[in-house]
PDB file of C-alpha atoms in Angstrom:
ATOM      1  CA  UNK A  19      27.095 -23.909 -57.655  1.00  0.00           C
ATOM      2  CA  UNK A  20      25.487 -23.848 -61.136  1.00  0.00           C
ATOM      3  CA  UNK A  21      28.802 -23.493 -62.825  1.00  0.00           C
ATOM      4  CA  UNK A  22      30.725 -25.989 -60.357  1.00  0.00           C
ATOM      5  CA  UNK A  23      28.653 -28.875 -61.797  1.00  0.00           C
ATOM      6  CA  UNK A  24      28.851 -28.064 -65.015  1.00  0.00           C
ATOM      7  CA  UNK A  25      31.690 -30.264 -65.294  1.00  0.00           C
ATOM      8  CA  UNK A  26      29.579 -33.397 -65.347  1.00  0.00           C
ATOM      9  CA  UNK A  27      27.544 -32.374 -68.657  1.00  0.00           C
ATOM     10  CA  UNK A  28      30.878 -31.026 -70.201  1.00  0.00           C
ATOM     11  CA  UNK A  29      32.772 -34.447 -69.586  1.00  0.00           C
ATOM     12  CA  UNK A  30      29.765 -36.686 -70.978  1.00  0.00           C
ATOM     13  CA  UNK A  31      29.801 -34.269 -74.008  1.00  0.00           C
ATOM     14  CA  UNK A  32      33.797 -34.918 -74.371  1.00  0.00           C
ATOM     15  CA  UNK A  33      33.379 -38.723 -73.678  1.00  0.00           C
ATOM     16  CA  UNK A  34      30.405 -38.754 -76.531  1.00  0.00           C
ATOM     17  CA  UNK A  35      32.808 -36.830 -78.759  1.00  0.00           C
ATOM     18  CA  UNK A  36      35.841 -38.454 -77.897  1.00  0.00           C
ATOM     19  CA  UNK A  37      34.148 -41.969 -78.763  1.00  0.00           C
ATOM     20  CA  UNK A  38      33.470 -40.577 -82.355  1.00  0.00           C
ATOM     21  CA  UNK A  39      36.614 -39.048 -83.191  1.00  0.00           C
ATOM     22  CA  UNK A  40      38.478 -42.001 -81.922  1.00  0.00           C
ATOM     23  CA  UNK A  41      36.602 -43.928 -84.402  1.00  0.00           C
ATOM     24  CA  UNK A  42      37.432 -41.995 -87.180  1.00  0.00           C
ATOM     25  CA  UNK A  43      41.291 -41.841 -85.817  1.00  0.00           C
ATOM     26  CA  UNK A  44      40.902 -45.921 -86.490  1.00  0.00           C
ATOM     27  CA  UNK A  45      39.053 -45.291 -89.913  1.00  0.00           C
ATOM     28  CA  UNK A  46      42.455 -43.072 -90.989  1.00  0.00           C
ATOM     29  CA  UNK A  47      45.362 -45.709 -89.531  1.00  0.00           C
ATOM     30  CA  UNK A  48      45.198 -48.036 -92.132  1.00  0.00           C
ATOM     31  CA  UNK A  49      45.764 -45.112 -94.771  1.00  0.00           C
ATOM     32  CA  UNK A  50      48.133 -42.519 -93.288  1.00  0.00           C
ATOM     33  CA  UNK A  51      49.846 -44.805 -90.549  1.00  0.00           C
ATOM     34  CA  UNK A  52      49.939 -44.472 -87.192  1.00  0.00           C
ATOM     35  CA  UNK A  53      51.683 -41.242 -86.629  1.00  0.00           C
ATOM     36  CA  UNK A  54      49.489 -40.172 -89.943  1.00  0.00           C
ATOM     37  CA  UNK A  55      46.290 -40.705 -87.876  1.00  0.00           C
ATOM     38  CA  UNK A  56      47.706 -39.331 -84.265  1.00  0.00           C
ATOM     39  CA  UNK A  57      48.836 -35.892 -86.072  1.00  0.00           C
ATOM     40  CA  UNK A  58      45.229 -35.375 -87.524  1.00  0.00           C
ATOM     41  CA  UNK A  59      43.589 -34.352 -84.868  1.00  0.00           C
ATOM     42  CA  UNK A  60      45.702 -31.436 -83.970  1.00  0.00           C
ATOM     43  CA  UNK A  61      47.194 -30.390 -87.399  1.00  0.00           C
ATOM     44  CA  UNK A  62      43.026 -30.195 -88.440  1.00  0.00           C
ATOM     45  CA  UNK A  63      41.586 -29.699 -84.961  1.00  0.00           C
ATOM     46  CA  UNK A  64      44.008 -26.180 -84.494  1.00  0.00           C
ATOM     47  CA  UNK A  65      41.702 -24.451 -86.346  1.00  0.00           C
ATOM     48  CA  UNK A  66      38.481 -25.352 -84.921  1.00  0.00           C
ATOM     49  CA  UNK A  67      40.705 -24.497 -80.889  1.00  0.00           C
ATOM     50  CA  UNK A  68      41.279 -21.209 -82.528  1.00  0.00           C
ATOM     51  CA  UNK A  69      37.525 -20.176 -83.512  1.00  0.00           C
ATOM     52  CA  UNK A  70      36.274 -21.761 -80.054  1.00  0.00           C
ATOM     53  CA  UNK A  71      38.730 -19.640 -77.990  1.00  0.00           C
ATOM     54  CA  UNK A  72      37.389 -16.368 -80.343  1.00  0.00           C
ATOM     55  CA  UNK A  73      33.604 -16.840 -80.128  1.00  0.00           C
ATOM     56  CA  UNK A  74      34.633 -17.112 -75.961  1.00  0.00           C
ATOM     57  CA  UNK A  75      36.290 -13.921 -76.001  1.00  0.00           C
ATOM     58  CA  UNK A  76      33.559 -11.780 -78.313  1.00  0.00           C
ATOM     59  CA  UNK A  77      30.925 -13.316 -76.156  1.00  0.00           C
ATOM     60  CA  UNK A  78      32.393 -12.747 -72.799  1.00  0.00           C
ATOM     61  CA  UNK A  79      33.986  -9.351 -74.344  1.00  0.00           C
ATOM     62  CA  UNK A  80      37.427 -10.251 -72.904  1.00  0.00           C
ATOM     63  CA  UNK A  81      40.966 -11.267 -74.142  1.00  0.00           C
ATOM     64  CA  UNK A  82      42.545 -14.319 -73.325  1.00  0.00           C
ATOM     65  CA  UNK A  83      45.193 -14.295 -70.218  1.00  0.00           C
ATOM     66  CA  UNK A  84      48.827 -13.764 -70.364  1.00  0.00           C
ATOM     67  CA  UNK A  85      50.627 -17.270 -70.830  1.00  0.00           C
ATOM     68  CA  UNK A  86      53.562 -17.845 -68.220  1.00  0.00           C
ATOM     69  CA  UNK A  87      55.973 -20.017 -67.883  1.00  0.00           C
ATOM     70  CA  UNK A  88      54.178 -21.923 -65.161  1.00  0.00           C
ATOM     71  CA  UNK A  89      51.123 -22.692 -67.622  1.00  0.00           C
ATOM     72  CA  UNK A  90      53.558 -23.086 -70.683  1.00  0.00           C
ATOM     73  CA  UNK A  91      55.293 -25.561 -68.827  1.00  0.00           C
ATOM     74  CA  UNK A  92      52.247 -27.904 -67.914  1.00  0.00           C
ATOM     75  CA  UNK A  93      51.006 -27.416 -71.312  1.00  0.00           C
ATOM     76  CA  UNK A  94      53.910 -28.722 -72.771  1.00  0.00           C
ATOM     77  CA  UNK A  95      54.267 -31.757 -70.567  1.00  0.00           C
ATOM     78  CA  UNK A  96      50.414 -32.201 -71.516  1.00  0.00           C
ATOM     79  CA  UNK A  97      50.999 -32.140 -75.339  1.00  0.00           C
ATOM     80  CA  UNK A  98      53.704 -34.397 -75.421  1.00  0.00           C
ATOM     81  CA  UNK A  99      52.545 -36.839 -73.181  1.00  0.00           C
ATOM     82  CA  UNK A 100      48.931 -36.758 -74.895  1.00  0.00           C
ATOM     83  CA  UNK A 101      51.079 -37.493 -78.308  1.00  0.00           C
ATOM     84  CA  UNK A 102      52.395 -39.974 -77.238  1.00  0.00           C
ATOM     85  CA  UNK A 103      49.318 -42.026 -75.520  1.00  0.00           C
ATOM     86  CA  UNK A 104      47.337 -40.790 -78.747  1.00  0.00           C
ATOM     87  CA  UNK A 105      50.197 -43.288 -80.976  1.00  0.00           C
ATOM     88  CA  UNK A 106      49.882 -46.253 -78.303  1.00  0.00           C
ATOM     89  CA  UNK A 107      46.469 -46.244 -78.300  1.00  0.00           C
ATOM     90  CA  UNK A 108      46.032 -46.140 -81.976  1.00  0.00           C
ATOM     91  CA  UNK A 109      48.762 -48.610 -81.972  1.00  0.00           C
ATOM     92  CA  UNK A 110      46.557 -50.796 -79.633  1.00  0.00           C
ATOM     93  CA  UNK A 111      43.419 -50.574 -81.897  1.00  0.00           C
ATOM     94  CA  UNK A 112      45.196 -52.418 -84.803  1.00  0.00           C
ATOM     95  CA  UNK A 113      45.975 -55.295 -82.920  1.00  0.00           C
ATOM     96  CA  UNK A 114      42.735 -55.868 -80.622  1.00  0.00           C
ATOM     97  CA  UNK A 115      39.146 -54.429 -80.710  1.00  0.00           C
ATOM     98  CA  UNK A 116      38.057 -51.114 -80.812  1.00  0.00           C
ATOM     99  CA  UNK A 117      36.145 -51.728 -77.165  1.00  0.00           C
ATOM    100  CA  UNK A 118      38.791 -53.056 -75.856  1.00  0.00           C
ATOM    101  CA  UNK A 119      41.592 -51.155 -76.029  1.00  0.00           C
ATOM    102  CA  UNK A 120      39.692 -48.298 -75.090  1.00  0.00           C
ATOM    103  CA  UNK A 121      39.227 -50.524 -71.860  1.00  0.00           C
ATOM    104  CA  UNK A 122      42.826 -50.733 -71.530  1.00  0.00           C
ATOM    105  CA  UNK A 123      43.091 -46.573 -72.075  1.00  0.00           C
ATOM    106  CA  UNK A 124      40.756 -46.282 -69.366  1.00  0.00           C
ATOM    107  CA  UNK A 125      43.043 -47.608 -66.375  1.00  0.00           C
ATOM    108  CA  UNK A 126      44.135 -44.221 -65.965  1.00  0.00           C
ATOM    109  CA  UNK A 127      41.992 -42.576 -63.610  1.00  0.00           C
ATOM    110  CA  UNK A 128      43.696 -44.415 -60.559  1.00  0.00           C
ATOM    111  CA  UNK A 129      46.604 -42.599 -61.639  1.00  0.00           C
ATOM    112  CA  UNK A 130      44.868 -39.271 -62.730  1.00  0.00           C
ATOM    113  CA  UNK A 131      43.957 -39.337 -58.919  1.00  0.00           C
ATOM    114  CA  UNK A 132      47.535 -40.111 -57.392  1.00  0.00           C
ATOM    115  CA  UNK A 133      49.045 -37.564 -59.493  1.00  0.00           C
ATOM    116  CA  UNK A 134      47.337 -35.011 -58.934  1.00  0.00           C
ATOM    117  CA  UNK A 135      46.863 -35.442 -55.434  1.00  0.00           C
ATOM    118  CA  UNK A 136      50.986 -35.550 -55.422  1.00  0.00           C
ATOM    119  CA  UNK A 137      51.387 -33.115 -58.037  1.00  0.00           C
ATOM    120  CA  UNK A 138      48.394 -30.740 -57.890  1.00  0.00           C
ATOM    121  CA  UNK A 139      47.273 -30.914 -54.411  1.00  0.00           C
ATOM    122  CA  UNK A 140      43.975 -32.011 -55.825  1.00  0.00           C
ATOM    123  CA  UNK A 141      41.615 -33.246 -52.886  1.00  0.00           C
ATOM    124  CA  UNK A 142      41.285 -37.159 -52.867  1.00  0.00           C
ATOM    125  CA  UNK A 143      39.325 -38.482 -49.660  1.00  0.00           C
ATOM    126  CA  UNK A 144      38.980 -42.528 -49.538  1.00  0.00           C
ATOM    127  CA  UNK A 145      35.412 -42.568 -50.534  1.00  0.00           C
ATOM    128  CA  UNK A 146      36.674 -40.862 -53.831  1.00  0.00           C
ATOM    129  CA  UNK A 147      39.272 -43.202 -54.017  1.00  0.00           C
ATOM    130  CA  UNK A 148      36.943 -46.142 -53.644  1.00  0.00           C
ATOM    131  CA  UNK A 149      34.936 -44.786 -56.396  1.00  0.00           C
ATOM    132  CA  UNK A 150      37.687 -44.432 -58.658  1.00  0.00           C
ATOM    133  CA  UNK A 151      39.007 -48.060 -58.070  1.00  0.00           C
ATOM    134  CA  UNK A 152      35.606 -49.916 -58.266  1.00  0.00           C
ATOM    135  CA  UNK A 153      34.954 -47.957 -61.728  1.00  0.00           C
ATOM    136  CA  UNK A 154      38.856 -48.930 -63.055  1.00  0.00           C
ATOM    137  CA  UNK A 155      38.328 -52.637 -61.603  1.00  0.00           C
ATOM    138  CA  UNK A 156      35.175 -52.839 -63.816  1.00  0.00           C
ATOM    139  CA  UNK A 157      37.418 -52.098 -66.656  1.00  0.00           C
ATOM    140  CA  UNK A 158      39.986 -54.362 -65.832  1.00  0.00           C
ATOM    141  CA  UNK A 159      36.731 -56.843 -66.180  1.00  0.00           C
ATOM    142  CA  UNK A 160      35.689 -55.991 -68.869  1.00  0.00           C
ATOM    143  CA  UNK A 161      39.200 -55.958 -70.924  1.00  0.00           C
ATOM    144  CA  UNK A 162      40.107 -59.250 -69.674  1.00  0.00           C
ATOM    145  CA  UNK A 163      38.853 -62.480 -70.490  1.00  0.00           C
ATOM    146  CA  UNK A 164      38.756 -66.310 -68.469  1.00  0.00           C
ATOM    147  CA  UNK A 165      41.280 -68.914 -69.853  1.00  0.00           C
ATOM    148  CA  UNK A 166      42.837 -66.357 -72.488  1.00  0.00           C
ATOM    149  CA  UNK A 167      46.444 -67.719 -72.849  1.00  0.00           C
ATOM    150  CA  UNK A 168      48.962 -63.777 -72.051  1.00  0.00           C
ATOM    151  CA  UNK A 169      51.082 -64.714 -74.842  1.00  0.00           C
ATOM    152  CA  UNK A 170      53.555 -62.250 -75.955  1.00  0.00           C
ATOM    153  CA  UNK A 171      51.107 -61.515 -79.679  1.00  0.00           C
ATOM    154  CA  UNK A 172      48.178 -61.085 -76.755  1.00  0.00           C
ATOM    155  CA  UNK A 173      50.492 -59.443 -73.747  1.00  0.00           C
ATOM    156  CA  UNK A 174      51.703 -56.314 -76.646  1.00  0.00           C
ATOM    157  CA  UNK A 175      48.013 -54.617 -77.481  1.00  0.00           C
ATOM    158  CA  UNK A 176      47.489 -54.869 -73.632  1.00  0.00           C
ATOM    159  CA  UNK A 177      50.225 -53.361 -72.567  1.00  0.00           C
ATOM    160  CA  UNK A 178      50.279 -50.381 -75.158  1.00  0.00           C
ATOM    161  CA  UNK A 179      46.894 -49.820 -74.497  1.00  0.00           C
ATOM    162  CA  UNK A 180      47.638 -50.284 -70.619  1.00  0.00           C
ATOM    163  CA  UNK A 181      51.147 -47.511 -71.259  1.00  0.00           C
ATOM    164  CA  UNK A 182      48.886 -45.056 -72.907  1.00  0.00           C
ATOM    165  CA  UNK A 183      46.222 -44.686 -70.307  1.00  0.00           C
ATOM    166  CA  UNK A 184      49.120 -43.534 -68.207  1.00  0.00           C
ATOM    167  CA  UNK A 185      50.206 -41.048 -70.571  1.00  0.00           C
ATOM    168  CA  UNK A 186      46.552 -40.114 -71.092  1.00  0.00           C
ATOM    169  CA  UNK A 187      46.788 -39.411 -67.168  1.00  0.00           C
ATOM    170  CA  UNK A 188      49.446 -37.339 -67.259  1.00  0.00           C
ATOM    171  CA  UNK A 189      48.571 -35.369 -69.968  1.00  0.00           C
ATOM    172  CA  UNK A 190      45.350 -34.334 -68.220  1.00  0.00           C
ATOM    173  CA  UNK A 191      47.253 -33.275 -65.062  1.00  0.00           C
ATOM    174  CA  UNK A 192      49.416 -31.441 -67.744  1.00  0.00           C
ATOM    175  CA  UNK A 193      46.615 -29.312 -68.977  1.00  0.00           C
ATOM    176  CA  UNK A 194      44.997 -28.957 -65.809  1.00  0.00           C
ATOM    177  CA  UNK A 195      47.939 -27.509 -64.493  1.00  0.00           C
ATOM    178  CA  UNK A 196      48.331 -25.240 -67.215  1.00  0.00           C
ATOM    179  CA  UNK A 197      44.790 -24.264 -66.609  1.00  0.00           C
ATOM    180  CA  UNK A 198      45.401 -23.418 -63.383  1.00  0.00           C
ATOM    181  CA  UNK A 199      48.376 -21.318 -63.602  1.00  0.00           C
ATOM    182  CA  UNK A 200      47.200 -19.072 -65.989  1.00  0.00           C
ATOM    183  CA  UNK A 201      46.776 -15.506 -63.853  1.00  0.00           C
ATOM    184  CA  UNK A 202      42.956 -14.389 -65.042  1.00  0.00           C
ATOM    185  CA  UNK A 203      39.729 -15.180 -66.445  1.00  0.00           C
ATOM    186  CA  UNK A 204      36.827 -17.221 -66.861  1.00  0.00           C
ATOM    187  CA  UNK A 205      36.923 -20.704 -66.539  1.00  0.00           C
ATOM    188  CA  UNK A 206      35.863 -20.929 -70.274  1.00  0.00           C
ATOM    189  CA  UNK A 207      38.397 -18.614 -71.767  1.00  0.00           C
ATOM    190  CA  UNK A 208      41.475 -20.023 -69.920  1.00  0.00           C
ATOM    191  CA  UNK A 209      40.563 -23.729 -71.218  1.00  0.00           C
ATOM    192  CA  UNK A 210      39.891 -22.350 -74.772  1.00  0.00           C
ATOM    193  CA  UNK A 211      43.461 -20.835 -74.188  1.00  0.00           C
ATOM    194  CA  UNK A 212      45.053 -23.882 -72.877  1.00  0.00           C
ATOM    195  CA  UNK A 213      43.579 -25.483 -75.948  1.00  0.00           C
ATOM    196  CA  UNK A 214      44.863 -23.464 -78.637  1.00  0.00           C
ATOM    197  CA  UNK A 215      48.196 -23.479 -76.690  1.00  0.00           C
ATOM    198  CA  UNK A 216      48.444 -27.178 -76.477  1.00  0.00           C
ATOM    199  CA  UNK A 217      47.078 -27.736 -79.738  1.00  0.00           C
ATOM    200  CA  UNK A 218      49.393 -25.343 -81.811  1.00  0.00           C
ATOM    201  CA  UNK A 219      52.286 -26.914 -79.705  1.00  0.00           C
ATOM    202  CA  UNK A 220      51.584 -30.418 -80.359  1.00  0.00           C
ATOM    203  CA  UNK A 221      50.881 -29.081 -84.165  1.00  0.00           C
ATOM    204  CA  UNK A 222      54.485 -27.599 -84.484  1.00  0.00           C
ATOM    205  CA  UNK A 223      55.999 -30.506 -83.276  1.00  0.00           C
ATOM    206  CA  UNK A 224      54.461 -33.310 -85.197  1.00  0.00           C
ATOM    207  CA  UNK A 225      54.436 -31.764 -88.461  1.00  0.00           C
ATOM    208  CA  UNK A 226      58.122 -30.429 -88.354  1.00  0.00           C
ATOM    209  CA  UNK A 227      58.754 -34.465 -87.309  1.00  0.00           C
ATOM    210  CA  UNK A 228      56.372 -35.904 -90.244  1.00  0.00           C
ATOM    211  CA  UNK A 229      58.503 -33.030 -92.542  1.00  0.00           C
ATOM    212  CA  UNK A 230      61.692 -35.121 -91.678  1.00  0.00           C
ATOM    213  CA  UNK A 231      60.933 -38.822 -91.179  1.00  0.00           C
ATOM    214  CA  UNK A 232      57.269 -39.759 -92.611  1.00  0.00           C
ATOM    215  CA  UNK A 233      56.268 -36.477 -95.147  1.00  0.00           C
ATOM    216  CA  UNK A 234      54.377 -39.485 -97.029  1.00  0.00           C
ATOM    217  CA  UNK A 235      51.924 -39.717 -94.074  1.00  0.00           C
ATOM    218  CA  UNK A 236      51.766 -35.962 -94.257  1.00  0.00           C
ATOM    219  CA  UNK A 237      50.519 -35.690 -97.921  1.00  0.00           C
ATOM    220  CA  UNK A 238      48.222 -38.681 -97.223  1.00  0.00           C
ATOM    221  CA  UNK A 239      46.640 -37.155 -94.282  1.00  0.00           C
ATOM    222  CA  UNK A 240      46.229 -33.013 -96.739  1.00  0.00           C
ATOM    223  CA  UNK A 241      44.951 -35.275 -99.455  1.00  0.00           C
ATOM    224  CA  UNK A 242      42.129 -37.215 -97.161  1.00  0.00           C
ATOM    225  CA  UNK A 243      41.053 -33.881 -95.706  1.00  0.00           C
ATOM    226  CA  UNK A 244      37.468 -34.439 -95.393  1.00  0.00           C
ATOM    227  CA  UNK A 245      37.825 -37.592 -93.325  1.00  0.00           C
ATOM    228  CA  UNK A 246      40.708 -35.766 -91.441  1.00  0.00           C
ATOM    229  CA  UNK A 247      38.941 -32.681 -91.003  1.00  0.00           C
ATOM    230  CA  UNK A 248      36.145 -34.572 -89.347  1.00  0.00           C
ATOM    231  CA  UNK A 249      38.840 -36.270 -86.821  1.00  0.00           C
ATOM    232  CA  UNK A 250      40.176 -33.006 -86.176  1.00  0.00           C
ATOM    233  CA  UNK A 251      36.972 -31.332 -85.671  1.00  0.00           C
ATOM    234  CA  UNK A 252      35.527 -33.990 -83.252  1.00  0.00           C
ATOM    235  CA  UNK A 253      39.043 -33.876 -81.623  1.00  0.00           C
ATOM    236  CA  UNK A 254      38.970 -30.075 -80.819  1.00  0.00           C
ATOM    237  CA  UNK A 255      35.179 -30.238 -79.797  1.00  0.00           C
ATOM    238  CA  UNK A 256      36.242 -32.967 -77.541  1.00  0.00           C
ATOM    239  CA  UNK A 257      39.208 -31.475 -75.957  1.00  0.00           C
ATOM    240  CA  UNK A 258      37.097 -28.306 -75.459  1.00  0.00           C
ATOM    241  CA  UNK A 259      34.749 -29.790 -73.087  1.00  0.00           C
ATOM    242  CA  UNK A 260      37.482 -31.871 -71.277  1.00  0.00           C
ATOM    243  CA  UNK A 261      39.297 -28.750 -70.913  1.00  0.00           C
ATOM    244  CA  UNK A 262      36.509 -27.295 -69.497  1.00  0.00           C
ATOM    245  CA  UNK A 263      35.610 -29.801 -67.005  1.00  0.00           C
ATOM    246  CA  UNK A 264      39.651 -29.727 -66.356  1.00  0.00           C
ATOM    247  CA  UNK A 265      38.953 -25.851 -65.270  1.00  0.00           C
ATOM    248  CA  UNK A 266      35.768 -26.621 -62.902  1.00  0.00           C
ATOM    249  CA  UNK A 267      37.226 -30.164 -61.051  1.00  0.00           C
ATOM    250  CA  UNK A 268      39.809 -32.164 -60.317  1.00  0.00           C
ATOM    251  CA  UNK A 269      40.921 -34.420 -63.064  1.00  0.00           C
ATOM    252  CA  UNK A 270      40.240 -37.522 -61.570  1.00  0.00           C
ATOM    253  CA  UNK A 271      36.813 -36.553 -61.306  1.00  0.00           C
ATOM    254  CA  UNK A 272      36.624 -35.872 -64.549  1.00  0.00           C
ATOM    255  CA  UNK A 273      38.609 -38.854 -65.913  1.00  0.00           C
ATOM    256  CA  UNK A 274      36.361 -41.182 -63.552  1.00  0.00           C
ATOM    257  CA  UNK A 275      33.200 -40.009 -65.063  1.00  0.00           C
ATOM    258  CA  UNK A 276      34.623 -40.527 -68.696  1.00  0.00           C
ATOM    259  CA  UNK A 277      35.101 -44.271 -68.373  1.00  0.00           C
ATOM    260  CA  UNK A 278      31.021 -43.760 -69.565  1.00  0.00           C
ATOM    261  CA  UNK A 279      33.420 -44.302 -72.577  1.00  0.00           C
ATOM    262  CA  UNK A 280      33.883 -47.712 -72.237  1.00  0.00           C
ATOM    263  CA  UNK A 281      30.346 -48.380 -72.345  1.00  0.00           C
ATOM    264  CA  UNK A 282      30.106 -46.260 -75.527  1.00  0.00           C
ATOM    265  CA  UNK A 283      32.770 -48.183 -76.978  1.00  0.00           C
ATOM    266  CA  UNK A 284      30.848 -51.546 -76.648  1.00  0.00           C
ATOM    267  CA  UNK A 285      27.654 -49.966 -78.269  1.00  0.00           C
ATOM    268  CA  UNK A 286      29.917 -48.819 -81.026  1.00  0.00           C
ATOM    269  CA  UNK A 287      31.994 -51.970 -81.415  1.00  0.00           C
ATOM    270  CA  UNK A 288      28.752 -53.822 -81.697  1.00  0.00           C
ATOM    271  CA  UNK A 289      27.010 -51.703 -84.024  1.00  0.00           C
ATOM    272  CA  UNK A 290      30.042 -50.742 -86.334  1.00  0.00           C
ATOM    273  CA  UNK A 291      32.337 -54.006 -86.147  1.00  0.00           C
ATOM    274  CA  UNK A 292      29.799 -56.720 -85.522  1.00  0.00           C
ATOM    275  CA  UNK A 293      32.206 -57.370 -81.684  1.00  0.00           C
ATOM    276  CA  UNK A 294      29.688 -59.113 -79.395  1.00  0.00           C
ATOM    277  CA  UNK A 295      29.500 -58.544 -75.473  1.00  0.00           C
ATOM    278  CA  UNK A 296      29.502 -61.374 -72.984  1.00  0.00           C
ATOM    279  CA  UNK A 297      28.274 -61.255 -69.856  1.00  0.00           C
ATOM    280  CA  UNK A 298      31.606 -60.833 -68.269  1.00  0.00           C
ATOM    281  CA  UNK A 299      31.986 -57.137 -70.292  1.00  0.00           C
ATOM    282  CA  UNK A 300      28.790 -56.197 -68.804  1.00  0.00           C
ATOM    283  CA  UNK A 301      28.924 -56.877 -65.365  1.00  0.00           C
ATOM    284  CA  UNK A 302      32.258 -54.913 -66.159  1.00  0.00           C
ATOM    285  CA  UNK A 303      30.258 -52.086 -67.566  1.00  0.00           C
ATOM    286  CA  UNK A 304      27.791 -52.270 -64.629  1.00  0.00           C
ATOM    287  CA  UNK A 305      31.076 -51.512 -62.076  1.00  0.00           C
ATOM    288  CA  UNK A 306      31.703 -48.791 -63.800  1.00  0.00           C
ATOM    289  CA  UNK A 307      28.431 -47.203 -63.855  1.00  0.00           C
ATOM    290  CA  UNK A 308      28.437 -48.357 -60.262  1.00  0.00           C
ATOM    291  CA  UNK A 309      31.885 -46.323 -59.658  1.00  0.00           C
ATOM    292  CA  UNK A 310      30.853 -43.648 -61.658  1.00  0.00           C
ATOM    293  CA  UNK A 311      27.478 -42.993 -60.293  1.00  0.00           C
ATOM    294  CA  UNK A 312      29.367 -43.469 -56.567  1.00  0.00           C
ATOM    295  CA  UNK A 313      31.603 -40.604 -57.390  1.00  0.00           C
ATOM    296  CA  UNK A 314      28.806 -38.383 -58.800  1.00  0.00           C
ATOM    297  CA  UNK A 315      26.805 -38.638 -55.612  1.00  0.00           C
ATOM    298  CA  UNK A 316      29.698 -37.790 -53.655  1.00  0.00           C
ATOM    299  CA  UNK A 317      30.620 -34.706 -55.727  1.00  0.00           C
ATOM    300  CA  UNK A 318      26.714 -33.411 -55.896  1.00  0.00           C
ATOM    301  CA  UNK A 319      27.075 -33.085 -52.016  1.00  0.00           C
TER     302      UNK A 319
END
């Protein structure tokens, strides 16, 4: 029981991590690009996947679990997909504010919930459900605003930002999957595998791509390696802790309780970027704390 709930700590420790390295993902875009910024946090985060995943196995004196091509498979499809809602979202922040594209990013746990009830078999009763929409319907209100004019300048950022929450989903059914396939071991050694795994994968890929058409970026991102080895350290520690509540729950569990996210975003928008919040964002806010703490009562049962 102790270690089924530890999924709620882990996700609020990804969510508080993910809100900083995002943040320093936005610092990075206007230097190295936008493909610059996404490849930092796995080209610098690899490293930090690979020392997690050994301090697991020394301390629980056992080596990580055969990879087959079941969990190779959903890796993969989790790496890619998480590239590409890493570039639309980053793509997103340099057209609207920080806060609210990460609104936008967070319609995805509607989705994280269909798909893996269709793809995973995860359990999804109606209560759940309700949960889930109430806390995505906050975000909806808090992204969008009375009387704004959807022209196509204003339509673009919210419909990258929109396309990469979906990816976002389907990257975490990705890794859960690959989590779940994997034959043996504790809950925290297969997600520090799956990390590693997904994090060398997405490495390989993006630097042989930056080698061919953006090596520029590249050398940019080696030569600002203390800012990029902060993204990529706050990336790893984040996706350690996802992966983790990834191994305990479903993912629409855990992707429901991250919209706390959106929240943090506002605090940080305010006290970073000088971006107000009107009323409208926080009755927003206040459905998804609503949603969120709906879910949590129905998963401490």
């Amino acid at each position: 029981m102790v270690f089924g709930l530890l999924w709620i700590p882990a996700t609020i420790l990804a969510s508080l991590l993910q809100t900083a390295r995002n943040l320093a993902q936005r610092s990075l875009t206007d230097v190295i690009g936008v493909v610059g910024a996404t490849q930092v946090r796995f080209l610098f985060g690899l490293p930090f996947a690979l020392l997690f995943l050994a301090l697991a196995c020394l301390g629980l004196q056992r080596l990580p679990p055969e990879i087959g091509m079941a969990s190779l498979g959903f890796t993969l499809w989790g790496a890619l997909t998480q590239i590409a809602a890493t570039a639309l979202m980053l793509a997103a922040m340099r057209e609207r504010s920080f806060a609210v594209t990460t609104a936008y990013t967070k319609t995805e746990p509607v989705q994280v919930a269909l798909f893996g009830a269709a793809l995973l078999g995860d359990a999804l009763t109606p209560l759940k459900f309700l949960a889930i929409a109430i806390a995505t319907a906050g975000v909806i209100v808090v992204s969008w605003k009375p009387g704004e004019k959807l022209t196509r300048a204003g339509l673009r950022p919210a419909v990258l930002g929109i396309v990469s929450g979906a990816f976002f989903a389907l990257s975490a059914i990705g890794f859960r999957g690959g989590i779940q396939a994997l034959p043996e071991g504790s809950f925290l050694i297969r997600a520090s595998t799956i990390l590693v795994l997904g994090l060398g994968l997405q490495t390989l890929l993006l630097v042989a791509y930056m080698l061919v058409a953006d090596r520029q970026a590249l050398i940019l991102s080696l030569k600002s390696w203390r800012r990029s080895l902060s993204a990529g350290f706050l990336g790893a520690a984040a996706s350690q802790f996802w992966f983790i509540g990834f191994s305990l729950t479903t993912a629409a569990n855990v992707r429901t309780l991250a919209l706390v996210e959106v929240p943090l975003a506002q605090i940080a928008s305010r006290k970073l970027f000088a971006e107000g919040t009107s009323r409208r964002e926080i009755l927003g806010m206040a459905m998804i704390v609503g949603g969120v703490g709906l879910l949590l009562s129905l998963s401490l049962r």
